[in-house]
Coordinates of C-alpha atoms and ligand atoms in Angstrom, one line a residue:
M27 CA 99.7 104.5 79.7
T28 CA 96.7 106.2 81.3
T29 CA 94.2 107.6 78.8
Q30 CA 92.7 111.0 79.3
P31 CA 89.5 111.0 81.5
S32 CA 86.2 111.7 79.8
H33 CA 83.1 113.5 81.2
N34 CA 81.2 110.2 81.3
D35 CA 83.8 108.5 83.6
S36 CA 82.6 107.7 87.1
I37 CA 85.0 109.5 89.3
L38 CA 85.5 108.5 92.9
I39 CA 87.4 110.9 95.1
V40 CA 88.6 109.5 98.5
G41 CA 89.0 112.2 101.1
A42 CA 86.9 115.3 101.7
G43 CA 89.7 117.7 102.7
V44 CA 91.3 120.6 100.8
F45 CA 92.6 118.4 98.0
G46 CA 89.5 116.2 97.6
L47 CA 86.7 118.8 97.8
S48 CA 88.5 121.4 95.7
T49 CA 89.0 118.8 93.0
A50 CA 85.3 117.6 93.2
L51 CA 84.0 121.2 92.7
E52 CA 86.3 121.9 89.8
L53 CA 85.6 118.6 88.0
K54 CA 81.8 119.2 88.4
Q55 CA 82.1 122.7 87.1
R56 CA 84.1 121.4 84.1
G57 CA 81.2 119.1 83.1
F58 CA 82.2 115.7 84.7
L59 CA 78.8 114.0 85.1
N60 CA 79.4 111.4 87.8
V61 CA 81.6 112.6 90.7
T62 CA 81.4 111.0 94.2
V63 CA 83.4 112.0 97.3
I64 CA 83.7 109.5 100.1
D65 CA 85.2 110.0 103.6
R66 CA 85.4 108.4 107.0
M67 CA 83.3 111.2 108.4
L68 CA 81.2 114.1 107.3
P69 CA 83.2 117.2 106.2
P70 CA 84.6 119.2 107.9
V71 CA 86.1 115.9 109.1
P72 CA 87.0 116.5 112.8
D73 CA 90.5 114.8 112.7
G74 CA 91.3 115.7 109.1
S75 CA 94.1 118.2 108.5
S76 CA 91.7 120.6 106.8
C77 CA 89.5 121.1 109.9
D78 CA 90.3 123.7 112.5
V79 CA 89.1 127.1 113.8
S80 CA 91.9 128.7 111.8
R81 CA 94.7 128.4 109.3
I82 CA 97.3 131.0 108.3
I83 CA 96.8 132.5 104.9
R84 CA 100.1 134.0 103.7
Y85 CA 102.2 134.4 100.6
D86 CA 105.5 134.6 102.3
Y87 CA 107.5 131.8 100.7
T88 CA 111.1 131.2 99.8
D89 CA 110.0 129.5 96.6
P90 CA 108.7 132.0 94.1
F91 CA 106.3 129.4 92.6
Y92 CA 104.3 129.1 95.9
A93 CA 104.6 132.8 96.6
K94 CA 102.9 133.6 93.4
M95 CA 100.3 130.9 93.7
A96 CA 99.5 131.9 97.3
R97 CA 99.1 135.5 96.2
E98 CA 96.6 134.3 93.6
A99 CA 94.8 132.4 96.4
V100 CA 94.7 135.4 98.8
G101 CA 93.1 137.4 96.0
V102 CA 90.2 134.8 95.9
W103 CA 90.0 134.6 99.7
K104 CA 89.4 138.4 99.7
S105 CA 86.9 138.6 96.9
S106 CA 84.9 135.4 96.3
K107 CA 81.4 135.0 97.5
L108 CA 82.0 131.5 98.7
Y109 CA 85.2 132.0 100.7
K110 CA 85.2 135.7 101.8
P111 CA 83.0 135.2 104.9
Y112 CA 85.7 132.9 106.3
Y113 CA 88.8 135.1 105.6
H114 CA 90.3 137.5 108.2
P115 CA 92.9 140.0 106.8
A116 CA 94.6 140.4 110.2
G117 CA 98.1 140.8 109.0
Y118 CA 101.0 138.3 109.4
V119 CA 104.1 138.9 111.6
L120 CA 107.2 136.8 110.9
C121 CA 109.7 136.9 113.8
S122 CA 113.1 135.5 114.5
E123 CA 115.4 135.8 117.6
T124 CA 118.4 136.4 115.3
Q125 CA 119.0 139.4 113.0
H126 CA 119.4 137.0 110.1
N127 CA 117.1 134.1 109.7
E128 CA 117.6 132.2 106.4
F129 CA 113.9 131.6 105.8
L130 CA 113.0 135.3 106.5
D131 CA 115.8 136.6 104.4
Q132 CA 114.9 134.5 101.4
A133 CA 111.2 135.2 101.8
R134 CA 112.0 139.0 101.8
E135 CA 114.0 138.6 98.7
V136 CA 111.1 136.8 96.9
M137 CA 108.8 139.6 98.1
R138 CA 111.1 142.2 96.7
K139 CA 111.5 140.4 93.3
Q140 CA 107.7 140.1 93.1
N141 CA 107.2 143.8 94.0
Q142 CA 105.3 143.1 97.2
P143 CA 105.2 145.5 100.1
Y144 CA 106.3 144.5 103.6
S145 CA 107.6 146.3 106.8
N146 CA 110.8 145.3 108.5
F147 CA 111.3 145.8 112.2
R148 CA 114.8 145.5 113.8
N149 CA 113.6 145.4 117.4
I150 CA 110.5 145.2 119.5
Q151 CA 109.9 149.0 119.6
E152 CA 109.8 149.2 115.8
L153 CA 107.2 146.3 115.8
H154 CA 105.1 148.2 118.4
E155 CA 105.0 151.2 116.0
I156 CA 103.8 149.1 113.1
M157 CA 101.5 146.9 115.2
P158 CA 100.3 148.7 118.3
S159 CA 98.1 145.7 119.2
L160 CA 101.3 143.8 120.0
K161 CA 102.4 146.2 122.7
D162 CA 102.3 143.6 125.5
I163 CA 104.9 141.5 123.8
D164 CA 108.3 142.5 125.4
Y165 CA 110.7 139.9 124.1
P166 CA 113.7 140.9 121.9
F167 CA 113.3 139.8 118.3
T168 CA 113.4 141.1 114.7
G169 CA 111.5 140.3 111.5
Y170 CA 108.9 141.7 109.2
V171 CA 105.2 142.3 108.9
N172 CA 103.1 141.4 105.8
Q173 CA 99.9 143.4 106.1
N174 CA 98.4 141.3 103.3
G175 CA 98.5 138.1 105.3
G176 CA 95.8 136.8 107.7
W177 CA 93.9 133.7 108.6
A178 CA 90.8 131.7 107.6
N179 CA 88.2 129.8 109.5
A180 CA 89.2 126.4 108.1
A181 CA 86.2 124.3 109.2
G182 CA 83.8 127.0 108.1
A183 CA 85.3 127.3 104.6
I184 CA 85.5 123.5 104.2
G185 CA 81.8 123.2 105.2
A186 CA 80.8 125.8 102.7
L187 CA 82.8 124.2 99.9
A188 CA 81.2 120.7 100.7
A189 CA 77.8 122.3 100.6
R190 CA 78.6 124.0 97.3
C191 CA 79.8 120.6 95.8
S192 CA 76.6 119.0 97.0
E193 CA 74.4 121.8 95.4
L194 CA 76.1 121.2 92.1
G195 CA 75.4 117.5 92.2
V196 CA 78.5 115.9 93.7
N197 CA 77.5 112.7 95.6
F198 CA 78.8 112.1 99.1
I199 CA 79.1 108.9 101.0
C200 CA 80.4 109.3 104.6
G201 CA 80.8 107.0 107.6
K202 CA 81.5 103.3 107.4
A203 CA 79.9 103.1 103.9
G204 CA 82.5 105.7 102.8
T205 CA 85.5 104.4 104.6
M206 CA 87.8 102.7 102.2
T207 CA 89.6 99.6 103.4
S208 CA 91.6 99.0 100.1
L209 CA 91.7 99.9 96.5
K210 CA 89.9 97.5 94.1
I211 CA 92.3 96.7 91.3
G212 CA 91.5 94.4 88.3
P213 CA 93.7 91.7 86.9
D214 CA 94.9 94.1 84.2
N215 CA 96.2 96.4 87.0
R216 CA 93.4 98.8 86.2
I217 CA 91.4 100.5 89.0
Q218 CA 87.9 99.3 89.5
G219 CA 86.9 101.2 92.6
V220 CA 87.4 100.8 96.3
N221 CA 86.4 98.3 99.0
V222 CA 84.7 99.9 102.0
V223 CA 84.1 99.0 105.7
S224 CA 80.4 98.5 105.2
G225 CA 78.6 97.5 102.0
G226 CA 80.3 98.1 98.7
P227 CA 82.6 97.7 96.9
L228 CA 82.1 101.1 95.3
Q229 CA 82.7 100.9 91.5
A230 CA 84.4 103.7 89.6
S231 CA 86.4 104.1 86.4
R232 CA 88.8 106.6 88.0
V233 CA 89.8 106.9 91.6
I234 CA 91.5 110.1 93.0
L235 CA 93.2 109.4 96.3
A236 CA 93.1 112.6 98.4
T237 CA 93.6 110.8 101.7
G238 CA 96.3 113.1 103.2
A239 CA 98.2 111.6 106.1
W240 CA 96.4 108.3 105.7
T241 CA 97.5 107.7 102.1
N242 CA 100.3 105.2 102.8
R243 CA 97.8 102.8 104.3
Y244 CA 96.3 102.2 100.9
T245 CA 99.1 102.4 98.4
N246 CA 102.8 102.2 99.2
L247 CA 104.2 105.8 98.6
D248 CA 106.8 105.4 101.4
H249 CA 109.4 106.8 98.9
A250 CA 107.4 110.0 98.3
I251 CA 105.4 110.9 101.4
T252 CA 105.4 110.5 105.1
S253 CA 103.2 111.9 107.9
S254 CA 104.0 113.8 111.1
A255 CA 101.7 115.0 113.9
Q256 CA 101.9 118.7 115.1
P257 CA 100.5 120.0 118.4
I258 CA 97.7 122.6 118.7
G259 CA 96.5 124.1 121.9
F260 CA 93.2 126.1 122.5
I261 CA 92.3 128.4 125.4
Q262 CA 88.9 129.8 126.1
L263 CA 89.0 133.5 126.6
T264 CA 86.2 135.6 128.1
K265 CA 84.4 138.1 125.8
E266 CA 86.3 141.0 127.4
E267 CA 89.7 139.3 126.9
A268 CA 88.8 138.5 123.2
E269 CA 87.9 142.1 122.7
Y270 CA 91.2 143.2 124.1
Y271 CA 93.2 141.0 121.7
K272 CA 91.0 141.3 118.7
E273 CA 93.1 143.6 116.6
R274 CA 96.1 141.3 116.7
P275 CA 97.7 139.8 113.6
V276 CA 98.9 136.2 113.3
V277 CA 102.4 136.1 114.9
D278 CA 104.9 133.4 113.9
N279 CA 108.1 132.7 115.7
F280 CA 110.5 131.1 113.2
T281 CA 113.1 130.3 115.8
T282 CA 110.7 128.0 117.7
G283 CA 108.1 127.3 115.0
V284 CA 105.4 128.4 117.4
Y285 CA 102.6 130.7 116.1
I286 CA 99.5 132.3 117.5
F287 CA 96.2 133.6 116.1
P288 CA 94.0 136.4 117.3
P289 CA 90.9 135.1 119.2
T290 CA 88.0 133.7 117.0
P291 CA 85.4 136.5 116.7
D292 CA 82.3 134.6 117.9
T293 CA 83.6 131.8 120.1
H294 CA 86.6 133.7 121.7
L295 CA 89.0 130.8 121.3
L296 CA 92.7 131.4 121.3
K297 CA 94.8 129.0 119.3
I298 CA 98.5 128.4 119.4
A299 CA 100.4 125.8 117.5
R300 CA 103.8 124.7 116.2
D301 CA 105.0 124.3 112.7
G302 CA 107.8 121.9 113.5
H303 CA 109.3 118.6 112.7
G304 CA 106.5 116.8 114.5
F305 CA 105.9 113.5 116.2
V306 CA 105.4 110.1 114.6
N307 CA 103.8 106.7 115.4
Q308 CA 104.6 103.4 113.7
V309 CA 101.9 101.6 111.8
R310 CA 102.8 98.1 110.6
I311 CA 101.2 96.6 107.5
H312 CA 102.8 93.4 106.3
D313 CA 106.6 94.1 106.3
R314 CA 106.2 97.9 106.1
V315 CA 106.4 100.4 109.0
F316 CA 105.2 104.0 108.5
A317 CA 103.6 106.9 110.3
S318 CA 99.8 107.5 109.8
P319 CA 96.8 108.5 112.0
A320 CA 94.3 105.8 113.0
Q321 CA 91.7 104.9 110.3
D322 CA 88.7 103.9 112.4
T323 CA 88.7 106.3 115.3
N324 CA 88.5 110.1 115.6
N325 CA 92.0 111.0 116.8
A326 CA 91.0 114.6 117.6
L327 CA 88.8 113.2 120.4
P328 CA 91.3 112.4 123.2
S329 CA 92.3 116.1 123.4
Y330 CA 95.9 115.2 124.0
F331 CA 99.5 116.2 123.1
P332 CA 102.8 115.2 124.7
Q333 CA 104.4 116.9 127.6
D334 CA 107.2 118.5 125.6
A335 CA 104.7 120.0 123.2
D336 CA 102.8 121.4 126.1
Q337 CA 106.0 123.1 127.4
A338 CA 106.8 124.5 124.0
L339 CA 103.4 126.0 123.5
R340 CA 103.4 127.4 127.1
H341 CA 106.7 129.0 126.4
G342 CA 105.2 130.5 123.3
L343 CA 102.2 131.8 125.2
R344 CA 104.5 133.5 127.7
Q345 CA 106.3 135.3 124.8
F346 CA 103.2 136.2 122.8
M347 CA 100.4 136.7 125.4
P348 CA 101.9 136.9 128.9
G349 CA 98.5 138.0 130.3
I350 CA 96.9 134.7 129.9
A351 CA 99.9 132.4 129.6
E352 CA 99.1 130.1 132.6
R353 CA 95.4 129.5 131.6
P354 CA 94.5 125.8 131.3
W355 CA 94.0 124.4 127.8
S356 CA 90.3 124.0 126.9
R357 CA 91.3 121.6 124.1
R358 CA 94.4 120.0 122.7
R359 CA 95.0 118.2 119.5
L360 CA 97.6 116.5 117.3
C361 CA 97.1 117.4 113.6
W362 CA 98.7 115.5 110.8
Y363 CA 100.9 116.9 108.0
T364 CA 101.5 114.9 104.8
E365 CA 105.1 115.5 104.2
T366 CA 107.1 115.5 101.0
P367 CA 110.9 116.1 100.8
K368 CA 110.7 119.7 99.5
G369 CA 107.2 120.6 100.5
D370 CA 105.9 120.1 96.9
F371 CA 102.5 118.6 96.5
I372 CA 102.0 115.3 94.7
V373 CA 99.3 115.6 92.0
D374 CA 99.9 112.8 89.4
N375 CA 98.8 109.5 88.0
H376 CA 99.9 106.5 90.0
D377 CA 103.0 105.0 88.3
S378 CA 101.7 101.5 88.1
I379 CA 97.9 101.3 88.8
D380 CA 96.0 102.5 85.8
G381 CA 93.1 105.0 86.5
L382 CA 94.4 105.8 89.9
F383 CA 95.4 109.5 90.5
I384 CA 97.1 110.9 93.6
A385 CA 96.4 114.4 95.1
T386 CA 98.1 115.0 98.4
G387 CA 101.4 116.1 100.0
G388 CA 100.1 119.3 101.6
S389 CA 103.3 119.4 103.8
G390 CA 101.8 121.7 106.3
H391 CA 101.1 124.6 103.9
G392 CA 98.2 123.4 101.7
F393 CA 95.2 125.1 103.3
K394 CA 95.6 128.6 101.9
F395 CA 95.3 127.2 98.4
L396 CA 91.7 125.9 99.0
P397 CA 90.0 128.4 96.6
I398 CA 92.3 127.7 93.7
I399 CA 94.0 124.4 94.0
G400 CA 91.1 122.5 92.4
T401 CA 91.9 124.2 89.1
Y402 CA 95.6 123.1 89.2
I403 CA 94.7 119.5 90.2
A404 CA 92.0 119.2 87.5
D405 CA 94.5 120.5 84.9
C406 CA 96.9 117.8 86.0
F407 CA 94.1 115.2 86.0
E408 CA 92.9 116.1 82.5
G409 CA 96.5 116.2 81.2
K410 CA 96.2 119.9 80.5
A411 CA 98.7 121.3 83.0
P412 CA 101.9 122.9 81.7
S413 CA 104.9 120.6 82.0
E414 CA 106.5 122.9 84.6
L415 CA 103.6 122.1 87.0
R416 CA 103.5 118.4 86.1
E417 CA 107.1 118.0 86.8
R418 CA 107.0 119.9 90.1
W419 CA 104.1 117.8 91.4
E420 CA 105.0 114.5 89.9
L421 CA 105.0 111.2 91.8
T422 CA 108.7 110.3 91.6
P423 CA 109.2 106.6 90.9
A424 CA 110.5 104.7 94.0
K425 CA 113.9 103.9 92.5
Q426 CA 114.8 107.6 91.9
V427 CA 114.5 108.7 95.5
D428 CA 117.1 108.7 98.2
G429 CA 117.8 110.9 101.2
P430 CA 115.5 112.0 104.0
M431 CA 111.7 111.9 103.4
A432 CA 110.4 114.4 105.9
C433 CA 109.8 117.9 104.6
N434 CA 112.2 120.6 105.4
D435 CA 111.7 123.6 103.2
G436 CA 113.4 125.8 105.8
S437 CA 110.2 127.2 107.4
R438 CA 110.1 124.8 110.3
G439 CA 111.3 125.5 113.8
G440 CA 111.8 123.7 117.1
P441 CA 113.2 120.3 118.0
S442 CA 113.7 117.3 115.6
C443 CA 111.0 114.8 114.8
R444 CA 110.6 112.2 117.5
Q445 CA 108.8 108.8 117.9
L446 CA 105.9 108.8 120.4
S447 CA 106.3 106.4 123.4
D448 CA 103.9 103.6 124.0
D449 CA 102.2 105.6 126.7
E450 CA 101.9 108.7 124.5
L451 CA 100.5 106.6 121.7
F452 CA 97.9 105.1 124.0
Q453 CA 96.9 108.5 125.3
A454 CA 96.7 110.0 121.8
Q455 CA 94.7 106.9 120.6
L456 CA 96.9 106.4 117.6
Ligands
FAD512 C1 98.4 121.6 112.6 C2 98.3 122.0 111.2 C3 98.5 123.4 110.9 C4 98.4 123.8 109.5 N1 98.5 125.1 109.3 C5 98.4 125.6 108.0 C6 98.4 126.9 107.8 O1 98.4 127.7 108.7 N2 98.2 127.4 106.5 C7 98.1 126.5 105.5 O2 98.0 126.9 104.3 N3 98.1 125.2 105.7 C8 98.3 124.7 106.9 N4 98.2 123.3 107.2 C9 98.2 122.4 106.1 C10 96.8 122.1 105.5 O3 95.9 122.1 106.5 C11 96.9 120.8 104.8 O4 97.9 120.9 103.8 C12 95.6 120.4 104.1 O5 94.5 120.6 105.0 C13 95.7 119.0 103.6 O6 94.5 118.6 103.0 P1 94.2 117.2 102.6 O7 93.0 117.2 101.7 O8 95.4 116.6 102.0 O9 94.1 116.3 103.9 P2 92.8 116.1 104.9 O10 92.0 117.3 105.1 O11 93.3 115.3 106.1 O12 91.9 115.1 104.0 C14 92.1 113.7 103.9 C15 90.8 113.1 104.2 O13 90.9 111.7 103.8 C16 90.0 111.0 104.6 N5 90.4 109.6 104.6 C17 91.5 109.0 105.0 N6 91.5 107.7 104.9 C18 90.3 107.4 104.4 C19 89.6 106.2 104.1 N7 90.2 105.0 104.3 N8 88.4 106.2 103.6 C20 87.8 107.4 103.4 N9 88.3 108.6 103.7 C21 89.6 108.6 104.2 C22 90.2 111.6 106.0 O14 89.2 111.3 106.8 C23 90.4 113.1 105.6 O15 89.2 113.8 105.7 C24 98.3 122.9 108.5 C25 98.1 121.5 108.8 C26 98.1 121.1 110.1 C27 97.9 119.6 110.4
NAG513 C1 78.0 106.7 88.5 O1 78.9 105.7 88.5 C2 78.6 104.6 89.3 C3 79.8 103.6 89.2 O2 80.1 103.2 87.9 C4 77.3 103.9 88.8 O3 77.0 102.8 89.7 C5 76.2 105.0 88.8 O4 75.0 104.4 88.3 C6 76.6 106.2 88.0 N1 75.6 107.2 88.2 C7 75.1 107.9 87.2 C8 74.1 108.9 87.5 O5 75.4 107.6 86.0
NAG514 C1 111.0 133.4 119.6 O1 111.6 132.4 120.4 C2 112.9 132.7 120.7 C3 113.5 131.5 121.5 O2 112.7 131.2 122.6 C4 112.9 134.0 121.6 O3 114.3 134.4 121.8 C5 112.2 135.1 120.8 O4 112.1 136.2 121.7 C6 110.8 134.6 120.4 N1 110.0 135.6 119.7 C7 108.8 135.8 119.9 C8 108.0 136.8 119.1 O5 108.2 135.2 120.8

């Protein structure tokens, strides 16, 4: 149905996160002449999923496809002029309280099959030998260390990418004039552009929706994606404390889903978060009810997460960094995952609106691919991607989907997903 895009098409990308910006850069580099990115706010968008002091960069996956792709991404993080300043090769420690954890066992097997080195530890003493910087952790657990993992300054890398796009001639419209209220669709069911809060409508011959956790507000993909909020806590360390912890790797507890980063080098911020089943709100549009962050406010502003998240992250702090475990939070946040059933991204033409393309579904693991995912997305957009990739990232028609929506690729820990109460929703400004 959809014809291949041409370099003269006017391309409007909605969303300036990992998926939107990486696509904009790649299309511009491929010779597309008229590329515009719009967003609610200037990137790095403060309540977007791609904005934070840190994100884990790892290639430990149970799915060989993402393991290989993530290894390709790590290579670029380590070497490219654009991204290298934001990458920290601190190492990545995967822990479990039980000798056998399904995710860890499968990830090890993928590592072995792909000839990747890693170091097992059967107890805390063995971990101390591999990673002396973790000597103040005294809880019993097992796991393995991947010395080739680390973390990246997410907001920094996104800012640098946005600047690069702008240098190459990508147009940006941010704020109310760049906040889409709805898609503009012609009588022939062909996309014409988008309607925005102020001014507009913005015309375009192709629209790429890279709106992450907000996507279901603008087109009904309830059968393919859902959203969940995950808690992040920050603690301000002194310069001396940061110095003491600076050699630490990223440590991830797969039993609880809680993980911790080393302090940020300049600002001495400690960050702890949970990769879990998350929290949801209920947005009602007509007769649909779905989870999604607010459109018109910055939901990172209230510095809030629920009480049970607070307890879980405190519990994690006592295990990971007993020395500062009772320190008050300097900031808190709920950050949104865009979930798909198996954690596969969705990068495909919309199944009924001509000229509309979808690029989303990060499922809590999309950030590490920032340096390379634009190439994959542009290949799908131009109809050049191998069929294996097209099928993996296809937008499954509504009628073919049944079973649970939320992602569970086996990597998540902690309690089941729960609905936020009215009071919690009020405090989180959702
Ligand atoms: C707490 C947390 C921890 C994570 N940890 C990791 C990790 O350690 N490693 C890893 O690899 N990945 C991680 N991820 C996943 C990764 O960050 C995401 O997969 C990725 O950032 C998603 O990018 P995106 O472009 O889809 O979404 P976003 O960055 O959210 O971009 C969507 C954009 O669309 C904009 N938008 C929405 N509605 C509109 C509208 N109406 N008009 C205009 N613009 C609009 C938003 O403002 C937003 O900027 C984590 C995610 C979270 C939330
Ligand atoms: C880009 O496309 C838009 C929408 O069709 C159009 O208004 C604008 O003039 C185009 N810009 C250029 C430089 O061609
Ligand atoms: C992970 O959490 C479990 C359950 O609380 C605990 O038994 C284990 O010691 C923890 N490991 C780390 C590294 O904190």
